[in-house]
PDB file of C-alpha atoms in Angstrom:
ATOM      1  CA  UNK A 168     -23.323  -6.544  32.205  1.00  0.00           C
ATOM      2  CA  UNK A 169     -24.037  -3.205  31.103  1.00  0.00           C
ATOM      3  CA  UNK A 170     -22.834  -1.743  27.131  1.00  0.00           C
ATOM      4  CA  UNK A 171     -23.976   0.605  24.765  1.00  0.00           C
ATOM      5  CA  UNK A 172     -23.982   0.540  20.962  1.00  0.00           C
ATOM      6  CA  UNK A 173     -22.895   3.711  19.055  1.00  0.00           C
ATOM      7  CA  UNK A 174     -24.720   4.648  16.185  1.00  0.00           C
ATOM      8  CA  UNK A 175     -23.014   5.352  12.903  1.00  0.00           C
ATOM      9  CA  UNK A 176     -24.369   6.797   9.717  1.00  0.00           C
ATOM     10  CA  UNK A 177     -28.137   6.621   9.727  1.00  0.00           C
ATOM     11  CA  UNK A 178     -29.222   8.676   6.850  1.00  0.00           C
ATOM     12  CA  UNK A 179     -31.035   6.838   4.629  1.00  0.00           C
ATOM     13  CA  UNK A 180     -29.722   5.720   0.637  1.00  0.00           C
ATOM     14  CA  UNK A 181     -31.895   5.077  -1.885  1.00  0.00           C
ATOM     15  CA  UNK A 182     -30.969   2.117  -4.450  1.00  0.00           C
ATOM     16  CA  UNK A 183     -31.838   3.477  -7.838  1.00  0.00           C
ATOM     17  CA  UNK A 184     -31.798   0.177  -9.620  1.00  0.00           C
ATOM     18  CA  UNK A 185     -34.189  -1.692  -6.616  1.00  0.00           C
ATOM     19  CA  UNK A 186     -35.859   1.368  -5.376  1.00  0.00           C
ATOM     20  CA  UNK A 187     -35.214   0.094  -2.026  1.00  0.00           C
ATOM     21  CA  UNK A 188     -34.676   2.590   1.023  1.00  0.00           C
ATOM     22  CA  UNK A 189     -31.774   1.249   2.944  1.00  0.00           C
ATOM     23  CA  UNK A 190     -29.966   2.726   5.677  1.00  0.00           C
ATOM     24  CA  UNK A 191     -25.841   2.476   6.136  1.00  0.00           C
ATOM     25  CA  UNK A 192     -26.901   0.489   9.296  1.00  0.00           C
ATOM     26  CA  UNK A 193     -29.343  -1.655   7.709  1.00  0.00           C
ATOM     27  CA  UNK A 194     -26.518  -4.177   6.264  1.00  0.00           C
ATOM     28  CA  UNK A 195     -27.210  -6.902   7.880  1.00  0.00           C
ATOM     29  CA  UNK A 196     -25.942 -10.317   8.877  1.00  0.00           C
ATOM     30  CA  UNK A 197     -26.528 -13.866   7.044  1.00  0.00           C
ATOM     31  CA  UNK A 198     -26.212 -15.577  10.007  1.00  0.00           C
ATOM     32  CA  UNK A 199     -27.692 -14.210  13.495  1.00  0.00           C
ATOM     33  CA  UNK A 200     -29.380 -14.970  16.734  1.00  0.00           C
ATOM     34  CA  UNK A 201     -32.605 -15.213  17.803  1.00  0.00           C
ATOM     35  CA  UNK A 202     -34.281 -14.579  21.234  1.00  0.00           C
ATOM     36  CA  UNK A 203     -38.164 -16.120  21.240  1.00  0.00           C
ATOM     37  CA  UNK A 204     -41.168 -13.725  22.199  1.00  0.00           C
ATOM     38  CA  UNK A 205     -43.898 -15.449  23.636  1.00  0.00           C
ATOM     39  CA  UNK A 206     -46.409 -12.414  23.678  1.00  0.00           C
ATOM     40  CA  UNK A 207     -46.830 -10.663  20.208  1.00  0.00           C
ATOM     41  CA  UNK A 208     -44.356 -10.321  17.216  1.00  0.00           C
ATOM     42  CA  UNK A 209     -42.206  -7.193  17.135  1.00  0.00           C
ATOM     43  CA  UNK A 210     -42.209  -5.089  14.307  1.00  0.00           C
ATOM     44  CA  UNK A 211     -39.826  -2.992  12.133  1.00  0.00           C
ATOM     45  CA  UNK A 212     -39.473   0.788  12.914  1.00  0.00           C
ATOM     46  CA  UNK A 213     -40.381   0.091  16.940  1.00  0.00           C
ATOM     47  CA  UNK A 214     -38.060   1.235  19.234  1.00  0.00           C
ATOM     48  CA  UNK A 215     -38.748   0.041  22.589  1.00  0.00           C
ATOM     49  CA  UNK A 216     -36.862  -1.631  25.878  1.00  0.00           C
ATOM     50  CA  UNK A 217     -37.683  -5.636  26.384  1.00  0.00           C
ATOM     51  CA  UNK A 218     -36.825  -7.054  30.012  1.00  0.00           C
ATOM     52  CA  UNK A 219     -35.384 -10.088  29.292  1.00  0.00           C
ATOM     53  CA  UNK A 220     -34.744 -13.048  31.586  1.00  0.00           C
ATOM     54  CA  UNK A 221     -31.400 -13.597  32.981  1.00  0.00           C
ATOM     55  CA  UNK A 222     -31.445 -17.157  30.824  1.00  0.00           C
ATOM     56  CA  UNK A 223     -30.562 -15.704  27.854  1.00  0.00           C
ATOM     57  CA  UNK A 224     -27.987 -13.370  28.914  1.00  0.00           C
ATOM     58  CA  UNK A 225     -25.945 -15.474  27.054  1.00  0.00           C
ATOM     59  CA  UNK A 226     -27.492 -14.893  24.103  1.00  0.00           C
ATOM     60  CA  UNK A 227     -27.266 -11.101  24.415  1.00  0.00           C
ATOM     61  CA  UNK A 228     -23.809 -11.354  25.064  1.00  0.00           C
ATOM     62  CA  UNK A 229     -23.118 -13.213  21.734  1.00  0.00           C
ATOM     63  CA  UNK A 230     -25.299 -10.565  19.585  1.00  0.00           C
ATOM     64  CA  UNK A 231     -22.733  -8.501  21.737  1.00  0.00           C
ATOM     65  CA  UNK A 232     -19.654 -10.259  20.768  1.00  0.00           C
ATOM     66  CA  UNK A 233     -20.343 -10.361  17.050  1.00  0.00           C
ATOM     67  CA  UNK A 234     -19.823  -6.776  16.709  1.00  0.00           C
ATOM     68  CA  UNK A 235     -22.653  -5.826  14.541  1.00  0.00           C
ATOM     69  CA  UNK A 236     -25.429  -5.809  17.424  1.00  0.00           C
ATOM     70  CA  UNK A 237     -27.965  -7.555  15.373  1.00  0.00           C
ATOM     71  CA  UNK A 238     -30.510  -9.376  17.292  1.00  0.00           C
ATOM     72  CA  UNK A 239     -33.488 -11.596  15.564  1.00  0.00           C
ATOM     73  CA  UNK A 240     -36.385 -11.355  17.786  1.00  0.00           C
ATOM     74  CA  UNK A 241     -39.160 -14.032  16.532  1.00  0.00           C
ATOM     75  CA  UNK A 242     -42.495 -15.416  18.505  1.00  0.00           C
ATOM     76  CA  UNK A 243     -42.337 -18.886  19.555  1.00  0.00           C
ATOM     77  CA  UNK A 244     -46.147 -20.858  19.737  1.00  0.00           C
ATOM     78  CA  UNK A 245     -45.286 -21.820  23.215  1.00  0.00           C
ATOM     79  CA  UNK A 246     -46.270 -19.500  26.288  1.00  0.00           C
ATOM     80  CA  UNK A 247     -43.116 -20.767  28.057  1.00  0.00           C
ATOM     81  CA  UNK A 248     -39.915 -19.110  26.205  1.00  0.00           C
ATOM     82  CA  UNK A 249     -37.206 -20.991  28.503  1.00  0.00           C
ATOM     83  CA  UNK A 250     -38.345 -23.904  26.895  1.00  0.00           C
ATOM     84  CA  UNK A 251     -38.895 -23.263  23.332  1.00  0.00           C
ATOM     85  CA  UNK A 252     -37.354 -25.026  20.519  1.00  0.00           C
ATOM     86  CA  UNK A 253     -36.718 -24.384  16.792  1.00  0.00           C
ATOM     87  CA  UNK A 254     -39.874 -26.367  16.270  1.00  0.00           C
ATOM     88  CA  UNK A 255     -41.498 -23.469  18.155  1.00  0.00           C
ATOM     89  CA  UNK A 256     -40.656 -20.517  16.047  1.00  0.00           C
ATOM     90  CA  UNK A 257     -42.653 -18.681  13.354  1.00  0.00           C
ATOM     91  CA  UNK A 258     -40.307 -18.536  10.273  1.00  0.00           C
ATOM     92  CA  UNK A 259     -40.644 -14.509  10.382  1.00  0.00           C
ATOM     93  CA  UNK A 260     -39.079 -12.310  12.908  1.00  0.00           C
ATOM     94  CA  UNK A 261     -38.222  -8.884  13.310  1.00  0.00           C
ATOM     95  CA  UNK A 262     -33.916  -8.195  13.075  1.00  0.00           C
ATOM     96  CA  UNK A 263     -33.330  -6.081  15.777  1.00  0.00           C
ATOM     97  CA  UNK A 264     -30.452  -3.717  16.418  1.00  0.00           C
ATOM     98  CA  UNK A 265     -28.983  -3.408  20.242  1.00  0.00           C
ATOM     99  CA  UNK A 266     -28.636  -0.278  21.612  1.00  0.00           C
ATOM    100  CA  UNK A 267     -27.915  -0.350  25.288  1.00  0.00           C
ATOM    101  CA  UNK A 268     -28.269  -3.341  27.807  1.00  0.00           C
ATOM    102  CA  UNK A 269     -28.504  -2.824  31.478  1.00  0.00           C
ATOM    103  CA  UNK A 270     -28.753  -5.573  33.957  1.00  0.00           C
ATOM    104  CA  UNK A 271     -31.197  -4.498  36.983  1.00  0.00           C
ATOM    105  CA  UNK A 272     -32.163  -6.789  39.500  1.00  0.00           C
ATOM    106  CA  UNK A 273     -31.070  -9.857  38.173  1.00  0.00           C
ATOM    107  CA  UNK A 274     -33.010  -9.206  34.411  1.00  0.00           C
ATOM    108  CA  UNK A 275     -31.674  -7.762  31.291  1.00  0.00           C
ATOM    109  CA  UNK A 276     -32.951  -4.556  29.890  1.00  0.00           C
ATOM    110  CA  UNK A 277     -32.325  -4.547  26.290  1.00  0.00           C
ATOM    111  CA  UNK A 278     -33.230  -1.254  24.038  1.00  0.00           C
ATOM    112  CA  UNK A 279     -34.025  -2.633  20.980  1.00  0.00           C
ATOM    113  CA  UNK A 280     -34.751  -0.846  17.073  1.00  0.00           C
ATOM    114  CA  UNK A 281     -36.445  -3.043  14.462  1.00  0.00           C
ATOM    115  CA  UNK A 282     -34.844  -3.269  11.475  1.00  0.00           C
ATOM    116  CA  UNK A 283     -36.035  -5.629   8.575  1.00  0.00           C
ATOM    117  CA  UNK A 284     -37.852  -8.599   8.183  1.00  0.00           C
ATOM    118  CA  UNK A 285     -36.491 -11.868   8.120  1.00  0.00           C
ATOM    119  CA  UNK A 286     -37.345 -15.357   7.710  1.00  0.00           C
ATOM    120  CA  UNK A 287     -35.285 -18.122   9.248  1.00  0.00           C
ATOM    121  CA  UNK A 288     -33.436 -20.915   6.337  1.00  0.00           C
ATOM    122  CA  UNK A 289     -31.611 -23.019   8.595  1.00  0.00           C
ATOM    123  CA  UNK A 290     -30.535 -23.408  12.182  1.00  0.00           C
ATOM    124  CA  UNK A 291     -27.005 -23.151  12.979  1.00  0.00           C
ATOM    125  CA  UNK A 292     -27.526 -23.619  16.929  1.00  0.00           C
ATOM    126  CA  UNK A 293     -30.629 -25.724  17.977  1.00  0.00           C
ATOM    127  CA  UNK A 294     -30.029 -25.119  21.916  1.00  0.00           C
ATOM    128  CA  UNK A 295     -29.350 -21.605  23.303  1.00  0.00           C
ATOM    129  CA  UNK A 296     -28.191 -19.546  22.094  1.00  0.00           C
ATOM    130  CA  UNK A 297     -30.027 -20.120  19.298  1.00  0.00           C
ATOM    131  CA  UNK A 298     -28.329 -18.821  16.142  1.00  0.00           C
ATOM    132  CA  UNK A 299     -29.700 -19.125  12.358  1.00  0.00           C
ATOM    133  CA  UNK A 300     -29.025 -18.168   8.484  1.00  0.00           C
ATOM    134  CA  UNK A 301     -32.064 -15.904   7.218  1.00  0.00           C
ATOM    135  CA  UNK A 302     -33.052 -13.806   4.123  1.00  0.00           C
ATOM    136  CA  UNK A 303     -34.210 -10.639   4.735  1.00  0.00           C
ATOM    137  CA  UNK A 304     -36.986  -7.939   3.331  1.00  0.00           C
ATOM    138  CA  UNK A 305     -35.762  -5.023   3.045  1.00  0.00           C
ATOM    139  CA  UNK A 306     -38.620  -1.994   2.564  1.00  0.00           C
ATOM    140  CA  UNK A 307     -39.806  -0.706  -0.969  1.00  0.00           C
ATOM    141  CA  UNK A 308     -40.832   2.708  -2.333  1.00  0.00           C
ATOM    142  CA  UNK A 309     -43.985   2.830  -2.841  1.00  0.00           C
ATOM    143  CA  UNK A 310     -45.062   6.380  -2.233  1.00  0.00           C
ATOM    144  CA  UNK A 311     -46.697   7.100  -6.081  1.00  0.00           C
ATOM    145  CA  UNK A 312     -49.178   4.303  -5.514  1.00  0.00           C
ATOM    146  CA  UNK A 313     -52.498   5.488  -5.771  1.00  0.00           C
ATOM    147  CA  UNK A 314     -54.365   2.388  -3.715  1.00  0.00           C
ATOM    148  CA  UNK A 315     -51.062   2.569  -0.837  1.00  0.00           C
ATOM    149  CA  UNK A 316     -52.196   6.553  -0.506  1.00  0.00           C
ATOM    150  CA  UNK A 317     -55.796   5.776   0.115  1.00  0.00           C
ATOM    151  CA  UNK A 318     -54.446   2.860   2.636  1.00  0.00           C
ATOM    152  CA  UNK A 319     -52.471   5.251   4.530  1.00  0.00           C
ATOM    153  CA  UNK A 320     -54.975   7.627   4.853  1.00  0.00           C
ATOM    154  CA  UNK A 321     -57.665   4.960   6.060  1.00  0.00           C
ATOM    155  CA  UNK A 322     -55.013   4.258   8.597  1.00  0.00           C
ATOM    156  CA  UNK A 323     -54.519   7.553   9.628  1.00  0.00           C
ATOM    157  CA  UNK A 324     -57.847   8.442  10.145  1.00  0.00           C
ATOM    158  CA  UNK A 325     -58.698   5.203  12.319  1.00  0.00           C
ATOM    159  CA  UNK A 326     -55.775   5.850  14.514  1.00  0.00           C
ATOM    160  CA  UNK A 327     -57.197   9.672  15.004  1.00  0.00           C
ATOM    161  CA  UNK A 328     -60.498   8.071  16.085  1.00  0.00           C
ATOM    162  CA  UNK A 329     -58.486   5.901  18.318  1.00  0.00           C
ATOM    163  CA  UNK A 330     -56.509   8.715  20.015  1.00  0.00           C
ATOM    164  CA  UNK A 331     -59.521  10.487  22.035  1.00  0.00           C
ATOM    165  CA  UNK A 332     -60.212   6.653  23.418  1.00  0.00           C
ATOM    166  CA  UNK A 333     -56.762   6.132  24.931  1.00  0.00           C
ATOM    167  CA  UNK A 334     -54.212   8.688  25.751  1.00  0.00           C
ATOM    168  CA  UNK A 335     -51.648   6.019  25.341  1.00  0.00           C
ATOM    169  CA  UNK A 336     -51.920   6.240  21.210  1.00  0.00           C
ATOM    170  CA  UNK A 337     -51.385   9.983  21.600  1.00  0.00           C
ATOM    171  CA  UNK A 338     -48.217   9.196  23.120  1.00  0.00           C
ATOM    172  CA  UNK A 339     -47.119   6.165  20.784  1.00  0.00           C
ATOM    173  CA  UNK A 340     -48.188   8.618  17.799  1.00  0.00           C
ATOM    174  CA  UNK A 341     -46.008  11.052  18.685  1.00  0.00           C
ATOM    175  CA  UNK A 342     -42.594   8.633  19.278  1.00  0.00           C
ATOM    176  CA  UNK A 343     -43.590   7.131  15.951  1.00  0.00           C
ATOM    177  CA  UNK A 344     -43.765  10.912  13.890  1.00  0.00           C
ATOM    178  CA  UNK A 345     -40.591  11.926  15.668  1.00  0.00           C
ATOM    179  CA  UNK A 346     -39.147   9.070  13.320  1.00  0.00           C
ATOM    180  CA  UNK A 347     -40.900   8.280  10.335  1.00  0.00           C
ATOM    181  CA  UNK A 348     -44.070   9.857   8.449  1.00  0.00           C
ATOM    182  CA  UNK A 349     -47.202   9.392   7.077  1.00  0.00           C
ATOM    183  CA  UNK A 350     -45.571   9.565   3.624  1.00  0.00           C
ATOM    184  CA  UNK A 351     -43.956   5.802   4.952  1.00  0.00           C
ATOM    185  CA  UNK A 352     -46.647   3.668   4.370  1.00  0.00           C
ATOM    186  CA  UNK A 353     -44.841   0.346   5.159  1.00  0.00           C
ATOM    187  CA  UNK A 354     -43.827   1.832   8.536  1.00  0.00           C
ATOM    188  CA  UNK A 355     -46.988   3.028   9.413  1.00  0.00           C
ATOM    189  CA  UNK A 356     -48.925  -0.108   8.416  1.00  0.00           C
ATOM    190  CA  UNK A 357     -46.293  -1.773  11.275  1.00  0.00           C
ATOM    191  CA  UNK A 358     -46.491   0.675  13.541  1.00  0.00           C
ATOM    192  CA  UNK A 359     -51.109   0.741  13.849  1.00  0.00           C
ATOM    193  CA  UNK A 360     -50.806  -3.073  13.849  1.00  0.00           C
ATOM    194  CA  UNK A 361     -48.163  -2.821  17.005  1.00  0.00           C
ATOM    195  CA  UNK A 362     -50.703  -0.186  18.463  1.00  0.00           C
ATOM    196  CA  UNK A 363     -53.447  -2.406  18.857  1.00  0.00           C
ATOM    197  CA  UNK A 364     -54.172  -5.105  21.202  1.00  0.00           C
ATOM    198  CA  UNK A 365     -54.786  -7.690  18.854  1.00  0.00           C
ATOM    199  CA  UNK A 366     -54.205 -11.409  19.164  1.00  0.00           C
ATOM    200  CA  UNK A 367     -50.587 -12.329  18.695  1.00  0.00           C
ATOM    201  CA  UNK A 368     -51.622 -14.773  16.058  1.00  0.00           C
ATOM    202  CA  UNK A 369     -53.018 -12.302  14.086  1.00  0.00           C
ATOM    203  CA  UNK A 370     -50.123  -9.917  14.452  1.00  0.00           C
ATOM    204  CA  UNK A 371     -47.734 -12.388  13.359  1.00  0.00           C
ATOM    205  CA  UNK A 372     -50.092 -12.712  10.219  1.00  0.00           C
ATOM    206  CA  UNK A 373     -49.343  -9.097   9.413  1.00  0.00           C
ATOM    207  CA  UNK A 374     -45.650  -9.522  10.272  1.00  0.00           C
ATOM    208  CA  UNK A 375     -45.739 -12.169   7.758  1.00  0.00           C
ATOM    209  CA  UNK A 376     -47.384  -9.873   4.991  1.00  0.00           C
ATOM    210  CA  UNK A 377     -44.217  -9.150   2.738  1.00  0.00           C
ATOM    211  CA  UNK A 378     -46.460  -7.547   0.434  1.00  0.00           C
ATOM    212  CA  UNK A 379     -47.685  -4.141   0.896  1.00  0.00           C
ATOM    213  CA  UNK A 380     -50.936  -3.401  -0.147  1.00  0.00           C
ATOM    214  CA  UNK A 381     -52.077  -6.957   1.388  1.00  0.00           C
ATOM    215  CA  UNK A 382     -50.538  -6.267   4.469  1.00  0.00           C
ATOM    216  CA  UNK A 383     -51.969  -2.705   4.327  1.00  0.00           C
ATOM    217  CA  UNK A 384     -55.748  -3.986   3.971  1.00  0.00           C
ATOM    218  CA  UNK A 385     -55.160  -6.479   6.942  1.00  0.00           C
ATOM    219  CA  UNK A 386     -53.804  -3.520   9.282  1.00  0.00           C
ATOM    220  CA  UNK A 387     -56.900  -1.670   8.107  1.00  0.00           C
ATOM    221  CA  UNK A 388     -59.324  -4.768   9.458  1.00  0.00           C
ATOM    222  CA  UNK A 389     -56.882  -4.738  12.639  1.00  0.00           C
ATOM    223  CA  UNK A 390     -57.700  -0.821  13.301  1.00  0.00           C
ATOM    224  CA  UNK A 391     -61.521  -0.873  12.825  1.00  0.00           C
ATOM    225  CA  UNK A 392     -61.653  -4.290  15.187  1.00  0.00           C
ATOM    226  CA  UNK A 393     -59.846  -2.138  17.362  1.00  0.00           C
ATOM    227  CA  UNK A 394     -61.839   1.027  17.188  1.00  0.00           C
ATOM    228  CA  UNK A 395     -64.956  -1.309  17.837  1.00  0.00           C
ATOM    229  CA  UNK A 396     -63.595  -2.808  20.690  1.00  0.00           C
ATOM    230  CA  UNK A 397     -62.334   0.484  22.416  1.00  0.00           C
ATOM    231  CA  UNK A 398     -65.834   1.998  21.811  1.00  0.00           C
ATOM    232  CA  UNK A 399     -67.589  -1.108  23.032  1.00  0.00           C
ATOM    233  CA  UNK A 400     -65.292  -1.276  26.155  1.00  0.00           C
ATOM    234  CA  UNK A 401     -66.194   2.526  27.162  1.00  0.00           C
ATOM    235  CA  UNK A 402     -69.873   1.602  26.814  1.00  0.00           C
ATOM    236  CA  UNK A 403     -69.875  -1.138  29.378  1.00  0.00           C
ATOM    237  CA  UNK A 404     -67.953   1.209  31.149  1.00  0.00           C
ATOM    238  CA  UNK A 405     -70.161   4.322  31.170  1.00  0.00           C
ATOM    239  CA  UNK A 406     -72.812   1.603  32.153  1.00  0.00           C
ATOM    240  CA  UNK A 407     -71.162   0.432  35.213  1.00  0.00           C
ATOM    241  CA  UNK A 408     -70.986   4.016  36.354  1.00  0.00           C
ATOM    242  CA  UNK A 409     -74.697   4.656  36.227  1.00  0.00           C
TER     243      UNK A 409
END
C-alpha cells in the first residue's frame, strides 16, 4: 500500500471572536481513529515518520478511506501495543494528519503532522481498528502575555544551552524554525518537551496541560532536568576517558 495526501490551503485564519489560530486544514473530525504509542506521547506541530507494524495496516487504511486523513495517535500504559485495549489509553492524544504511507519490508511508514489536541468521549470501535468521538483543543493567542514572553524566553535559552551538548537539538531546532517561531509559545512549549528524553509519563503530563502558562512552567522543569542530565552524562564521560 503506498498513497500520498495533498495538501490544500494551509495559511493560517485567525477567529476574531475566539482568538483562536486555525488553519483551513485544521477542521477536524468528531469521530476518528486511533493508533496506540507505547513509547512517549506525540505532540502538536511535530512532523515526523512512525514505522508502524503491519497489524494495524488496517487501521491506516480506514484513516485512508475516510477521506480527511486524520489519524489520533494516543499512548497506551501497556508496553505491548498489539494488545492494548481502550482500558489502556490516556484520554489525550495528539490528531494527526497523514501525509504519505509507504509499505517497506513488510512495515508501514506513515509521515505524520500533529494537529490539535484531543481527548477521547466515547468509543465507537473497542477492537481494531479502534475508532472514537473526541473534543478537541484547538491553540490560543497568547502572544501579549507578559508571564508567556518570559516562559518562552526561559525556554529558549535552555534549549541554546542544550544545543552545544547534542548536535541532534541543532538539527531538531532548525526543522522546528523552518515552521513555526519563537513568537508561538504553545508550539514551542510542545516542541522542548518532545526534545527531551524524558519519561513518557511525564510527557503525557505536559500533553495533558490544556492550559498554557501551566503547561509552559512544566516544560521549563522538563528542560533544566534535561540540561542537568546532559551535563551530568558528559562528566561521567570525560571521566571514563581519563
Amino acid at each position: 500500500m503506498d498513497f500520498d495526501y495533498e495538501d490544500s490551503a494551509n495559511e493560517p485564519e485567525e477567529d476574531a471572536q475566539a482568538g483562536e489560530i486555525v488553519r483551513a486544514t485544521d477542521v477536524l473530525p468528531a469521530e476518528i481513529h486511533l493508533l496506540p504509542k507505547s513509547s512517549r506521547p506525540f505532540f502538536p506541530g511535530q512532523v515526523m515518520p512512525l514505522l508502524v507494524d503491519s497489524h494495524w495496516e488496517e487501521t491506516i487504511r480506514a484513516v485512508k478511506e475516510a477521506k480527511h486523513g486524520i489519524l489520533g495517535l494516543a499512548l497506551v500504559q501497556t508496553d505491548r501495543v498489539e494488545d492494548a485495549i481502550p482500558a489502556d489509553f490516556y484520554d489525550m492524544g495528539t490528531a494527526c494528519r497523514i501525509h504519505r504511507v509507504q509499505k517497506d519490508e513488510g512495515k508501514l511508514q506513515v509521515l505524520v503532522e500533529g494537529l490539535q489536541r484531543f481527548r477521547i468521549e466515547s468509543w465507537v470501535s473497542k477492537q481494531p481498528p479502534f475508532r472514537a468521538r473526541v473534543s478537541y483543543y484547538p491553540e490560543t493567542e497568547y502572544k501579549h502575555v507578559a508571564e508567556v514572553k518570559a516562559y518562552a524566553v526561559a525556554i529558549i535559552n535552555t534549549i541554546k544551552e542544550l544545543l552545544p551538548l547534542n548536535p541532534l537539538y541543532a538539527e531538531e531546532l532548525r526543522m522546528f524554525l523552518d515552521r513555526f517561531g519563537p513568537d508561538d509559545p504553545s508550539h514551542l512549549a510542545d516542541f522542548a518537551a518532545s526534545l527531551t528524553t524524558a519519561d513518557k509519563q511525564v510527557l503525557q503530563d505536559v500533553l495533558e496541560t490544556v492550559e498554557l502558562l501551566p503547561r509552559m512552567e512544566k516544560v521549563v522543569n522538563v528542560l533544566n532536568s534535561e540540561l542537568q542530565l546532559v551535563k551530568s552524562q558528559q562528566v561521567i564521560r570525560r571521566r571514563v576517558e581519563e
